PDB file of C-alpha atoms (C1' of nucleotides) in Angstrom:
ATOM      1  CA  MET A   1     145.755 167.678  63.174  1.00 83.00           C
ATOM      2  CA  TRP A   2     145.127 165.798  66.358  1.00 88.00           C
ATOM      3  CA  ILE A   3     143.025 167.312  69.157  1.00 94.00           C
ATOM      4  CA  PRO A   4     143.197 165.551  72.535  1.00 95.00           C
ATOM      5  CA  ILE A   5     139.562 164.970  73.474  1.00 96.00           C
ATOM      6  CA  GLN A   6     138.556 162.205  75.873  1.00 95.00           C
ATOM      7  CA  ILE A   7     135.081 160.775  75.380  1.00 95.00           C
ATOM      8  CA  ASN A   8     133.469 159.014  78.315  1.00 93.00           C
ATOM      9  CA  GLU A   9     130.998 156.624  76.754  1.00 89.00           C
ATOM     10  CA  ASN A  10     129.367 155.820  80.102  1.00 87.00           C
ATOM     11  CA  SER A  11     128.838 159.352  81.292  1.00 91.00           C
ATOM     12  CA  ALA A  12     125.346 160.804  81.274  1.00 90.00           C
ATOM     13  CA  GLU A  13     126.882 163.975  79.887  1.00 93.00           C
ATOM     14  CA  PRO A  14     125.877 164.320  76.231  1.00 96.00           C
ATOM     15  CA  LEU A  15     128.528 163.647  73.627  1.00 96.00           C
ATOM     16  CA  TYR A  16     128.383 167.106  72.083  1.00 97.00           C
ATOM     17  CA  HIS A  17     128.763 168.657  75.510  1.00 96.00           C
ATOM     18  CA  GLN A  18     131.830 166.620  76.430  1.00 96.00           C
ATOM     19  CA  ILE A  19     133.497 167.637  73.190  1.00 97.00           C
ATOM     20  CA  GLU A  20     132.432 171.238  73.521  1.00 96.00           C
ATOM     21  CA  THR A  21     133.683 171.834  77.043  1.00 93.00           C
ATOM     22  CA  GLN A  22     137.019 170.137  76.407  1.00 94.00           C
ATOM     23  CA  LEU A  23     137.638 171.955  73.152  1.00 96.00           C
ATOM     24  CA  LYS A  24     136.626 175.236  74.754  1.00 93.00           C
ATOM     25  CA  SER A  25     139.061 174.649  77.553  1.00 90.00           C
ATOM     26  CA  LEU A  26     141.868 173.948  75.072  1.00 93.00           C
ATOM     27  CA  ILE A  27     141.162 177.212  73.289  1.00 92.00           C
ATOM     28  CA  ILE A  28     140.756 179.381  76.367  1.00 88.00           C
ATOM     29  CA  SER A  29     143.901 177.993  77.925  1.00 85.00           C
ATOM     30  CA  GLY A  30     145.789 178.782  74.740  1.00 88.00           C
ATOM     31  CA  THR A  31     146.779 175.142  74.234  1.00 92.00           C
ATOM     32  CA  ILE A  32     145.434 175.510  70.715  1.00 95.00           C
ATOM     33  CA  ALA A  33     146.852 178.735  69.329  1.00 94.00           C
ATOM     34  CA  GLU A  34     144.743 181.423  67.750  1.00 94.00           C
ATOM     35  CA  GLY A  35     144.416 181.099  63.990  1.00 96.00           C
ATOM     36  CA  THR A  36     144.842 177.330  64.095  1.00 97.00           C
ATOM     37  CA  LEU A  37     142.854 175.496  61.430  1.00 97.00           C
ATOM     38  CA  LEU A  38     140.889 172.839  63.238  1.00 98.00           C
ATOM     39  CA  PRO A  39     140.227 169.412  61.721  1.00 98.00           C
ATOM     40  CA  SER A  40     137.330 169.369  59.270  1.00 97.00           C
ATOM     41  CA  ILE A  41     134.058 168.222  60.746  1.00 98.00           C
ATOM     42  CA  ARG A  42     134.404 164.930  58.852  1.00 97.00           C
ATOM     43  CA  GLU A  43     137.955 164.233  59.960  1.00 97.00           C
ATOM     44  CA  PHE A  44     137.162 165.146  63.563  1.00 97.00           C
ATOM     45  CA  ALA A  45     134.025 163.013  63.507  1.00 97.00           C
ATOM     46  CA  GLY A  46     136.182 160.127  62.291  1.00 96.00           C
ATOM     47  CA  ASP A  47     138.625 160.585  65.180  1.00 95.00           C
ATOM     48  CA  LEU A  48     135.868 160.841  67.755  1.00 96.00           C
ATOM     49  CA  LYS A  49     133.796 158.066  66.187  1.00 95.00           C
ATOM     50  CA  CYS A  50     130.689 160.197  66.150  1.00 96.00           C
ATOM     51  CA  SER A  51     128.654 161.783  63.396  1.00 97.00           C
ATOM     52  CA  VAL A  52     129.678 164.808  61.408  1.00 97.00           C
ATOM     53  CA  ILE A  53     126.590 166.627  62.642  1.00 97.00           C
ATOM     54  CA  THR A  54     127.650 166.356  66.238  1.00 98.00           C
ATOM     55  CA  VAL A  55     131.007 167.971  65.518  1.00 98.00           C
ATOM     56  CA  ARG A  56     129.249 170.624  63.480  1.00 98.00           C
ATOM     57  CA  ARG A  57     127.098 171.459  66.448  1.00 98.00           C
ATOM     58  CA  VAL A  58     130.157 171.918  68.635  1.00 98.00           C
ATOM     59  CA  TYR A  59     131.812 174.184  66.077  1.00 98.00           C
ATOM     60  CA  GLN A  60     128.626 176.195  65.688  1.00 97.00           C
ATOM     61  CA  ASP A  61     128.157 176.627  69.417  1.00 97.00           C
ATOM     62  CA  LEU A  62     131.726 177.784  69.906  1.00 97.00           C
ATOM     63  CA  GLU A  63     131.412 180.117  66.943  1.00 97.00           C
ATOM     64  CA  VAL A  64     128.382 181.755  68.532  1.00 95.00           C
ATOM     65  CA  GLN A  65     130.488 182.181  71.668  1.00 93.00           C
ATOM     66  CA  GLY A  66     133.119 183.910  69.552  1.00 92.00           C
ATOM     67  CA  LEU A  67     135.820 181.301  70.069  1.00 95.00           C
ATOM     68  CA  LEU A  68     135.796 179.966  66.517  1.00 97.00           C
ATOM     69  CA  ARG A  69     135.308 181.453  63.100  1.00 97.00           C
ATOM     70  CA  THR A  70     134.201 179.312  60.235  1.00 97.00           C
ATOM     71  CA  LYS A  71     134.097 179.670  56.487  1.00 97.00           C
ATOM     72  CA  GLN A  72     132.228 177.354  54.177  1.00 97.00           C
ATOM     73  CA  GLY A  73     134.553 175.557  51.790  1.00 97.00           C
ATOM     74  CA  THR A  74     137.654 176.445  53.767  1.00 97.00           C
ATOM     75  CA  GLY A  75     137.357 175.270  57.335  1.00 97.00           C
ATOM     76  CA  THR A  76     137.053 176.287  60.943  1.00 98.00           C
ATOM     77  CA  PHE A  77     139.671 178.386  62.730  1.00 98.00           C
ATOM     78  CA  VAL A  78     140.400 179.404  66.285  1.00 97.00           C
ATOM     79  CA  SER A  79     139.530 183.091  66.602  1.00 95.00           C
ATOM     80  CA  HIS A  80     141.697 185.731  68.064  1.00 89.00           C
ATOM     81  CA  VAL A  81     140.790 185.935  71.709  1.00 83.00           C
ATOM     82  CA  GLY A  82     142.514 188.994  73.144  1.00 82.00           C
ATOM     83  CA  GLU A  83     143.884 188.879  76.663  1.00 82.00           C
ATOM     84  CA  GLY A  84     141.185 191.237  77.841  1.00 85.00           C
ATOM     85  CA  ALA A  85     138.382 189.355  76.166  1.00 82.00           C
ATOM     86  CA  MET A  86     139.665 186.072  77.484  1.00 84.00           C
ATOM     87  CA  GLU A  87     139.838 187.416  81.014  1.00 87.00           C
ATOM     88  CA  GLU A  88     136.328 188.777  80.640  1.00 88.00           C
ATOM     89  CA  TYR A  89     135.112 185.484  79.268  1.00 86.00           C
ATOM     90  CA  LYS A  90     136.545 183.507  82.168  1.00 87.00           C
ATOM     91  CA  ARG A  91     135.198 185.973  84.672  1.00 91.00           C
ATOM     92  CA  VAL A  92     131.667 185.781  83.327  1.00 91.00           C
ATOM     93  CA  ALA A  93     131.715 181.975  83.312  1.00 89.00           C
ATOM     94  CA  VAL A  94     132.952 181.821  86.894  1.00 93.00           C
ATOM     95  CA  GLU A  95     130.548 184.504  88.050  1.00 94.00           C
ATOM     96  CA  LYS A  96     127.569 182.663  86.645  1.00 90.00           C
ATOM     97  CA  ALA A  97     128.610 179.404  88.268  1.00 91.00           C
ATOM     98  CA  LEU A  98     129.226 181.035  91.627  1.00 94.00           C
ATOM     99  CA  GLU A  99     125.988 182.989  91.564  1.00 93.00           C
ATOM    100  CA  ASN A 100     124.210 179.749  91.050  1.00 89.00           C
ATOM    101  CA  ALA A 101     125.932 178.195  94.030  1.00 93.00           C
ATOM    102  CA  VAL A 102     125.299 181.166  96.286  1.00 94.00           C
ATOM    103  CA  ASP A 103     121.629 181.127  95.287  1.00 90.00           C
ATOM    104  CA  THR A 104     121.493 177.528  96.404  1.00 88.00           C
ATOM    105  CA  ALA A 105     123.086 178.457  99.701  1.00 91.00           C
ATOM    106  CA  LEU A 106     120.495 181.182 100.226  1.00 89.00           C
ATOM    107  CA  SER A 107     117.647 178.837  99.356  1.00 83.00           C
ATOM    108  CA  VAL A 108     118.652 176.453 102.142  1.00 85.00           C
ATOM    109  CA  GLN A 109     119.221 179.264 104.644  1.00 85.00           C
ATOM    110  CA  CYS A 110     122.923 178.674 104.798  1.00 90.00           C
ATOM    111  CA  GLY A 111     124.643 181.426 106.750  1.00 92.00           C
ATOM    112  CA  GLU A 112     127.413 183.564 105.297  1.00 95.00           C
ATOM    113  CA  GLU A 113     130.043 182.198 107.641  1.00 95.00           C
ATOM    114  CA  GLU A 114     129.209 178.579 106.940  1.00 95.00           C
ATOM    115  CA  LEU A 115     129.188 179.268 103.223  1.00 96.00           C
ATOM    116  CA  ASN A 116     132.641 180.802 103.427  1.00 97.00           C
ATOM    117  CA  GLU A 117     133.961 177.855 105.363  1.00 96.00           C
ATOM    118  CA  ILE A 118     132.642 175.305 102.881  1.00 97.00           C
ATOM    119  CA  PHE A 119     134.005 177.352 100.008  1.00 97.00           C
ATOM    120  CA  ARG A 120     137.493 177.486 101.487  1.00 97.00           C
ATOM    121  CA  LYS A 121     137.486 173.744 102.046  1.00 97.00           C
ATOM    122  CA  ILE A 122     136.450 172.942  98.472  1.00 96.00           C
ATOM    123  CA  VAL A 123     138.892 175.387  96.926  1.00 97.00           C
ATOM    124  CA  LYS A 124     141.680 173.895  98.984  1.00 96.00           C
ATOM    125  CA  ASP A 125     140.739 170.377  97.865  1.00 95.00           C
ATOM    126  CA  LYS A 126     140.268 171.117  94.194  1.00 94.00           C
ATOM    127  CA  TYR A 127     143.161 173.489  93.723  1.00 92.00           C
ATOM    128  CA  GLY A 128     145.338 171.280  95.845  1.00 84.00           C
ATOM    129  CA  GLU A 129     144.743 168.282  93.586  1.00 66.00           C
ATOM    130  CA  ALA A 130     146.047 170.200  90.617  1.00 53.00           C
ATOM    131  CA  LYS A 131     149.373 171.079  92.207  1.00 49.00           C
TER     132      LYS A 131
ATOM    133  CA  MET B   1      95.948 174.850 104.621  1.00 83.00           C
ATOM    134  CA  TRP B   2      97.579 177.434 102.437  1.00 88.00           C
ATOM    135  CA  ILE B   3     101.191 177.041 101.304  1.00 94.00           C
ATOM    136  CA  PRO B   4     102.841 180.144  99.788  1.00 95.00           C
ATOM    137  CA  ILE B   5     104.265 178.921  96.470  1.00 96.00           C
ATOM    138  CA  GLN B   6     104.904 181.311  93.598  1.00 95.00           C
ATOM    139  CA  ILE B   7     104.684 179.796  90.116  1.00 94.00           C
ATOM    140  CA  ASN B   8     106.463 181.580  87.311  1.00 93.00           C
ATOM    141  CA  GLU B   9     104.583 180.554  84.200  1.00 88.00           C
ATOM    142  CA  ASN B  10     107.219 181.995  81.871  1.00 85.00           C
ATOM    143  CA  SER B  11     110.263 180.449  83.455  1.00 90.00           C
ATOM    144  CA  ALA B  12     112.020 177.598  81.683  1.00 90.00           C
ATOM    145  CA  GLU B  13     112.235 175.904  85.059  1.00 93.00           C
ATOM    146  CA  PRO B  14     109.808 172.978  85.129  1.00 96.00           C
ATOM    147  CA  LEU B  15     106.655 173.359  87.169  1.00 96.00           C
ATOM    148  CA  TYR B  16     107.362 170.436  89.455  1.00 97.00           C
ATOM    149  CA  HIS B  17     110.837 171.816  90.144  1.00 96.00           C
ATOM    150  CA  GLN B  18     109.607 175.269  91.078  1.00 96.00           C
ATOM    151  CA  ILE B  19     107.155 173.747  93.519  1.00 97.00           C
ATOM    152  CA  GLU B  20     109.690 171.303  94.888  1.00 96.00           C
ATOM    153  CA  THR B  21     112.462 173.797  95.620  1.00 93.00           C
ATOM    154  CA  GLN B  22     110.118 176.284  97.236  1.00 95.00           C
ATOM    155  CA  LEU B  23     108.378 173.699  99.368  1.00 96.00           C
ATOM    156  CA  LYS B  24     111.718 172.220 100.351  1.00 93.00           C
ATOM    157  CA  SER B  25     112.934 175.620 101.390  1.00 89.00           C
ATOM    158  CA  LEU B  26     109.838 176.170 103.529  1.00 92.00           C
ATOM    159  CA  ILE B  27     110.437 172.880 105.302  1.00 92.00           C
ATOM    160  CA  ILE B  28     114.169 173.246 105.819  1.00 87.00           C
ATOM    161  CA  SER B  29     113.785 176.770 107.104  1.00 84.00           C
ATOM    162  CA  GLY B  30     111.208 175.547 109.588  1.00 87.00           C
ATOM    163  CA  THR B  31     108.512 177.846 108.185  1.00 91.00           C
ATOM    164  CA  ILE B  32     106.314 174.777 107.956  1.00 94.00           C
ATOM    165  CA  ALA B  33     106.615 172.975 111.262  1.00 94.00           C
ATOM    166  CA  GLU B  34     107.440 169.309 111.581  1.00 94.00           C
ATOM    167  CA  GLY B  35     104.378 167.091 111.766  1.00 96.00           C
ATOM    168  CA  THR B  36     102.264 169.498 109.740  1.00 97.00           C
ATOM    169  CA  LEU B  37      99.686 167.801 107.537  1.00 97.00           C
ATOM    170  CA  LEU B  38     100.172 169.224 104.069  1.00 98.00           C
ATOM    171  CA  PRO B  39      97.266 169.849 101.685  1.00 98.00           C
ATOM    172  CA  SER B  40      96.100 166.749  99.856  1.00 97.00           C
ATOM    173  CA  ILE B  41      97.516 166.357  96.387  1.00 98.00           C
ATOM    174  CA  ARG B  42      94.120 167.275  94.929  1.00 97.00           C
ATOM    175  CA  GLU B  43      93.637 170.377  97.044  1.00 97.00           C
ATOM    176  CA  PHE B  44      97.180 171.560  96.413  1.00 97.00           C
ATOM    177  CA  ALA B  45      96.828 170.891  92.684  1.00 97.00           C
ATOM    178  CA  GLY B  46      93.691 173.025  92.751  1.00 96.00           C
ATOM    179  CA  ASP B  47      95.541 175.903  94.423  1.00 95.00           C
ATOM    180  CA  LEU B  48      98.474 175.684  92.030  1.00 96.00           C
ATOM    181  CA  LYS B  49      96.287 175.090  88.981  1.00 95.00           C
ATOM    182  CA  CYS B  50      98.283 172.066  87.928  1.00 96.00           C
ATOM    183  CA  SER B  51      97.551 168.389  87.805  1.00 97.00           C
ATOM    184  CA  VAL B  52      97.355 166.127  90.820  1.00 97.00           C
ATOM    185  CA  ILE B  53     100.178 164.048  89.365  1.00 97.00           C
ATOM    186  CA  THR B  54     102.581 166.944  89.414  1.00 98.00           C
ATOM    187  CA  VAL B  55     101.977 167.555  93.110  1.00 98.00           C
ATOM    188  CA  ARG B  56     102.305 163.857  93.750  1.00 98.00           C
ATOM    189  CA  ARG B  57     105.701 163.906  92.097  1.00 98.00           C
ATOM    190  CA  VAL B  58     106.837 166.712  94.370  1.00 98.00           C
ATOM    191  CA  TYR B  59     105.622 164.890  97.473  1.00 98.00           C
ATOM    192  CA  GLN B  60     107.304 161.677  96.327  1.00 97.00           C
ATOM    193  CA  ASP B  61     110.612 163.390  95.603  1.00 97.00           C
ATOM    194  CA  LEU B  62     110.657 165.086  98.979  1.00 97.00           C
ATOM    195  CA  GLU B  63     109.687 161.854 100.668  1.00 97.00           C
ATOM    196  CA  VAL B  64     112.676 160.123  99.082  1.00 95.00           C
ATOM    197  CA  GLN B  65     114.801 162.953 100.439  1.00 93.00           C
ATOM    198  CA  GLY B  66     113.401 162.269 103.873  1.00 92.00           C
ATOM    199  CA  LEU B  67     111.624 165.591 104.252  1.00 95.00           C
ATOM    200  CA  LEU B  68     108.088 164.221 104.018  1.00 97.00           C
ATOM    201  CA  ARG B  69     106.353 161.083 105.117  1.00 97.00           C
ATOM    202  CA  THR B  70     103.215 159.936 103.436  1.00 97.00           C
ATOM    203  CA  LYS B  71     100.465 157.462 104.217  1.00 97.00           C
ATOM    204  CA  GLN B  72      97.877 156.294 101.750  1.00 97.00           C
ATOM    205  CA  GLY B  73      94.367 157.250 102.791  1.00 96.00           C
ATOM    206  CA  THR B  74      95.571 159.729 105.398  1.00 97.00           C
ATOM    207  CA  GLY B  75      97.840 162.310 103.847  1.00 97.00           C
ATOM    208  CA  THR B  76     101.330 163.707 103.660  1.00 98.00           C
ATOM    209  CA  PHE B  77     103.179 165.108 106.669  1.00 98.00           C
ATOM    210  CA  VAL B  78     106.361 167.067 107.233  1.00 97.00           C
ATOM    211  CA  SER B  79     108.892 164.690 108.781  1.00 95.00           C
ATOM    212  CA  HIS B  80     110.933 165.329 111.836  1.00 89.00           C
ATOM    213  CA  VAL B  81     114.173 166.848 110.617  1.00 83.00           C
ATOM    214  CA  GLY B  82     116.585 166.960 113.516  1.00 82.00           C
ATOM    215  CA  GLU B  83     118.927 169.903 113.921  1.00 83.00           C
ATOM    216  CA  GLY B  84     121.879 167.716 113.041  1.00 85.00           C
ATOM    217  CA  ALA B  85     120.235 166.186 110.001  1.00 82.00           C
ATOM    218  CA  MET B  86     119.088 169.579 108.798  1.00 84.00           C
ATOM    219  CA  GLU B  87     122.576 171.022 109.144  1.00 87.00           C
ATOM    220  CA  GLU B  88     123.980 168.034 107.302  1.00 88.00           C
ATOM    221  CA  TYR B  89     121.367 168.396 104.608  1.00 86.00           C
ATOM    222  CA  LYS B  90     122.133 172.056 104.031  1.00 87.00           C
ATOM    223  CA  ARG B  91     125.833 171.400 104.037  1.00 91.00           C
ATOM    224  CA  VAL B  92     125.614 168.709 101.374  1.00 91.00           C
ATOM    225  CA  ALA B  93     123.442 170.881  99.144  1.00 89.00           C
ATOM    226  CA  VAL B  94     125.819 173.808  99.395  1.00 93.00           C
ATOM    227  CA  GLU B  95     128.885 171.618  98.928  1.00 94.00           C
ATOM    228  CA  LYS B  96     127.519 170.153  95.736  1.00 90.00           C
ATOM    229  CA  ALA B  97     126.674 173.564  94.332  1.00 91.00           C
ATOM    230  CA  LEU B  98     130.062 174.983  95.198  1.00 94.00           C
ATOM    231  CA  GLU B  99     131.972 172.013  93.851  1.00 93.00           C
ATOM    232  CA  ASN B 100     130.191 172.556  90.600  1.00 89.00           C
ATOM    233  CA  ALA B 101     131.205 176.197  90.510  1.00 93.00           C
ATOM    234  CA  VAL B 102     134.813 175.481  91.402  1.00 94.00           C
ATOM    235  CA  ASP B 103     134.965 172.827  88.675  1.00 90.00           C
ATOM    236  CA  THR B 104     133.840 175.478  86.228  1.00 88.00           C
ATOM    237  CA  ALA B 105     136.544 177.814  87.466  1.00 91.00           C
ATOM    238  CA  LEU B 106     139.159 175.108  86.971  1.00 89.00           C
ATOM    239  CA  SER B 107     137.893 174.326  83.485  1.00 83.00           C
ATOM    240  CA  VAL B 108     138.448 177.917  82.381  1.00 85.00           C
ATOM    241  CA  GLN B 109     141.857 178.137  84.049  1.00 86.00           C
ATOM    242  CA  CYS B 110     140.683 180.655  86.593  1.00 90.00           C
ATOM    243  CA  GLY B 111     143.337 181.212  89.234  1.00 92.00           C
ATOM    244  CA  GLU B 112     142.688 180.700  92.940  1.00 95.00           C
ATOM    245  CA  GLU B 113     143.061 184.359  93.783  1.00 95.00           C
ATOM    246  CA  GLU B 114     140.691 185.531  91.080  1.00 95.00           C
ATOM    247  CA  LEU B 115     138.171 182.903  92.120  1.00 96.00           C
ATOM    248  CA  ASN B 116     138.304 184.102  95.711  1.00 97.00           C
ATOM    249  CA  GLU B 117     137.815 187.658  94.643  1.00 96.00           C
ATOM    250  CA  ILE B 118     134.765 186.908  92.517  1.00 97.00           C
ATOM    251  CA  PHE B 119     133.325 184.788  95.296  1.00 97.00           C
ATOM    252  CA  ARG B 120     133.658 187.569  97.852  1.00 97.00           C
ATOM    253  CA  LYS B 121     131.970 190.017  95.514  1.00 97.00           C
ATOM    254  CA  ILE B 122     128.990 187.766  94.839  1.00 96.00           C
ATOM    255  CA  VAL B 123     128.528 186.835  98.472  1.00 97.00           C
ATOM    256  CA  LYS B 124     128.579 190.491  99.412  1.00 96.00           C
ATOM    257  CA  ASP B 125     125.958 191.285  96.765  1.00 95.00           C
ATOM    258  CA  LYS B 126     123.613 188.404  97.464  1.00 94.00           C
ATOM    259  CA  TYR B 127     123.835 188.421 101.228  1.00 92.00           C
ATOM    260  CA  GLY B 128     123.695 192.174 101.237  1.00 84.00           C
ATOM    261  CA  GLU B 129     120.379 192.191  99.384  1.00 65.00           C
ATOM    262  CA  ALA B 130     118.778 190.119 102.065  1.00 52.00           C
ATOM    263  CA  LYS B 131     119.737 192.474 104.872  1.00 49.00           C
TER     264      LYS B 131
ATOM    265  C1'  DT C   1      79.319 149.656 105.972  1.00 91.59           C
ATOM    266  C1'  DA C   2      78.578 153.623 103.029  1.00 91.59           C
ATOM    267  C1'  DT C   3      80.846 157.619 101.762  1.00 91.59           C
ATOM    268  C1'  DA C   4      84.069 160.948 101.193  1.00 91.59           C
ATOM    269  C1'  DC C   5      88.121 161.733 101.738  1.00 91.59           C
ATOM    270  C1'  DT C   6      93.379 160.225 101.381  1.00 91.59           C
ATOM    271  C1'  DG C   7      97.504 158.371  98.109  1.00 91.59           C
ATOM    272  C1'  DT C   8      98.947 154.786  94.084  1.00 91.59           C
ATOM    273  C1'  DG C   9      99.859 152.229  89.528  1.00 91.59           C
ATOM    274  C1'  DT C  10      99.680 152.157  84.877  1.00 91.59           C
ATOM    275  C1'  DA C  11      99.425 154.282  80.519  1.00 91.59           C
ATOM    276  C1'  DT C  12     100.226 157.979  77.543  1.00 91.59           C
ATOM    277  C1'  DA C  13     100.598 162.713  75.425  1.00 91.59           C
ATOM    278  C1'  DA C  14     103.557 166.570  74.293  1.00 91.59           C
ATOM    279  C1'  DA C  15     107.820 168.844  74.145  1.00 91.59           C
ATOM    280  C1'  DG C  16     112.703 169.092  74.199  1.00 91.59           C
ATOM    281  C1'  DA C  17     117.368 167.200  73.885  1.00 91.59           C
ATOM    282  C1'  DT C  18     120.470 164.304  71.456  1.00 91.59           C
ATOM    283  C1'  DA C  19     122.284 162.303  67.441  1.00 91.59           C
ATOM    284  C1'  DT C  20     122.001 161.087  62.870  1.00 91.59           C
ATOM    285  C1'  DA C  21     121.790 160.812  57.189  1.00 91.59           C
ATOM    286  C1'  DC C  22     121.889 162.899  52.954  1.00 91.59           C
ATOM    287  C1'  DA C  23     121.633 166.023  49.402  1.00 91.59           C
ATOM    288  C1'  DC C  24     123.341 170.731  48.704  1.00 91.59           C
ATOM    289  C1'  DA C  25     126.665 174.810  48.289  1.00 91.59           C
ATOM    290  C1'  DG C  26     131.135 177.269  48.747  1.00 91.59           C
ATOM    291  C1'  DT C  27     136.479 177.039  48.029  1.00 91.59           C
ATOM    292  C1'  DA C  28     140.853 176.039  46.225  1.00 91.59           C
ATOM    293  C1'  DA C  29     144.146 173.875  43.406  1.00 91.59           C
ATOM    294  C1'  DG C  30     145.479 170.890  39.682  1.00 91.59           C
TER     295       DG C  30
ATOM    296  C1'  DC D   1     136.365 173.395  34.928  1.00 91.59           C
ATOM    297  C1'  DT D   2     136.929 169.221  37.267  1.00 91.59           C
ATOM    298  C1'  DT D   3     137.955 167.242  41.501  1.00 91.59           C
ATOM    299  C1'  DA D   4     138.328 166.829  46.125  1.00 91.59           C
ATOM    300  C1'  DC D   5     138.093 168.946  49.712  1.00 91.59           C
ATOM    301  C1'  DT D   6     135.477 172.428  53.052  1.00 91.59           C
ATOM    302  C1'  DG D   7     130.762 173.681  55.732  1.00 91.59           C
ATOM    303  C1'  DT D   8     125.205 173.971  55.390  1.00 91.59           C
ATOM    304  C1'  DG D   9     119.995 173.094  55.339  1.00 91.59           C
ATOM    305  C1'  DT D  10     116.460 170.088  55.883  1.00 91.59           C
ATOM    306  C1'  DA D  11     114.446 166.076  57.645  1.00 91.59           C
ATOM    307  C1'  DT D  12     114.102 162.541  60.931  1.00 91.59           C
ATOM    308  C1'  DA D  13     114.887 158.876  64.534  1.00 91.59           C
ATOM    309  C1'  DT D  14     115.397 158.056  69.386  1.00 91.59           C
ATOM    310  C1'  DC D  15     115.364 159.043  74.119  1.00 91.59           C
ATOM    311  C1'  DT D  16     114.377 161.753  78.183  1.00 91.59           C
ATOM    312  C1'  DT D  17     111.782 165.046  80.633  1.00 91.59           C
ATOM    313  C1'  DT D  18     107.606 167.028  81.828  1.00 91.59           C
ATOM    314  C1'  DA D  19     102.850 166.730  82.559  1.00 91.59           C
ATOM    315  C1'  DT D  20      98.696 164.544  82.355  1.00 91.59           C
ATOM    316  C1'  DA D  21      94.137 161.189  82.958  1.00 91.59           C
ATOM    317  C1'  DC D  22      91.848 157.598  85.040  1.00 91.59           C
ATOM    318  C1'  DA D  23      90.832 153.589  87.346  1.00 91.59           C
ATOM    319  C1'  DC D  24      92.418 151.563  91.721  1.00 91.59           C
ATOM    320  C1'  DA D  25      93.419 150.956  96.840  1.00 91.59           C
ATOM    321  C1'  DG D  26      93.864 152.434 101.713  1.00 91.59           C
ATOM    322  C1'  DT D  27      91.716 155.260 105.808  1.00 91.59           C
ATOM    323  C1'  DA D  28      88.523 157.415 108.827  1.00 91.59           C
ATOM    324  C1'  DT D  29      84.164 158.411 110.449  1.00 91.59           C
ATOM    325  C1'  DA D  30      79.187 159.161 110.571  1.00 91.59           C
TER     326       DA D  30
END
DNA sequence: TATACTGTGTATAAAGATATACACAGTAAG
DNA sequence: CTTACTGTGTATATCTTTATACACAGTATA
């Protein structure tokens, strides 16, 4: 099975992290269906031209997050992520990220109005791109 | 001169970073007036119970960011940060933080409406606290 | 100009993050 | 029960981040 992961060799972002975020996104978006048997760590490592250990780390991390379920000798599968759980998962991720940003705004004494304005601009840009 | 910096020994946040963000905040907010001669790196290190080198790093970082100006043999001073520059500075910091958050939202397929809703909630919480 | 302050340059220690190899253990199917 | 796949545990190499010491250089003033 082929998983579409793009590695940016030049990026400062660690290899395992690039793989992890992209794979996570594929699972959360439902692009890879629940129950799917993912490539073995060796096969995937071959595709990505990285070591088996790096892929293992990704699988382990995502298993801890409840997105994968793994069984020695058999393989690694995409877990069942219920609609509710998935919504919750997304919400928590977004909340954390936004809290962080708002904390930054507070730390530089940015007013509520200005914050709102900047937010609207960025959302418009980013969500516009995607359309 | 006494600068109110709170060090959290248990935090995973590096020492130099805790000092840097707090000092930066004091400068940007105008709590420490422009032109103020800051404590020498040795005196400050004594107050904070850290090494002189760590304080030096903070002063250097903030100097690169244009918030401090330093002169060997004399000391380190708070630079003149014009209203315009300060506004610009705050804006860039907040923009970066928000872009990051919105990227996260996109990566988990969070819709625009949901994002807005979460944002409003967090802003209300955080800005409410301060009132 | 001696002295008692300033900051600086260079070197290095300690810890954590990143990525790896290799021998080991479970599973399934002929 | 052998074979050819799965994942696992342990050890280690490399790099970056964080934090430090110490000898050095500039400044001001008595």
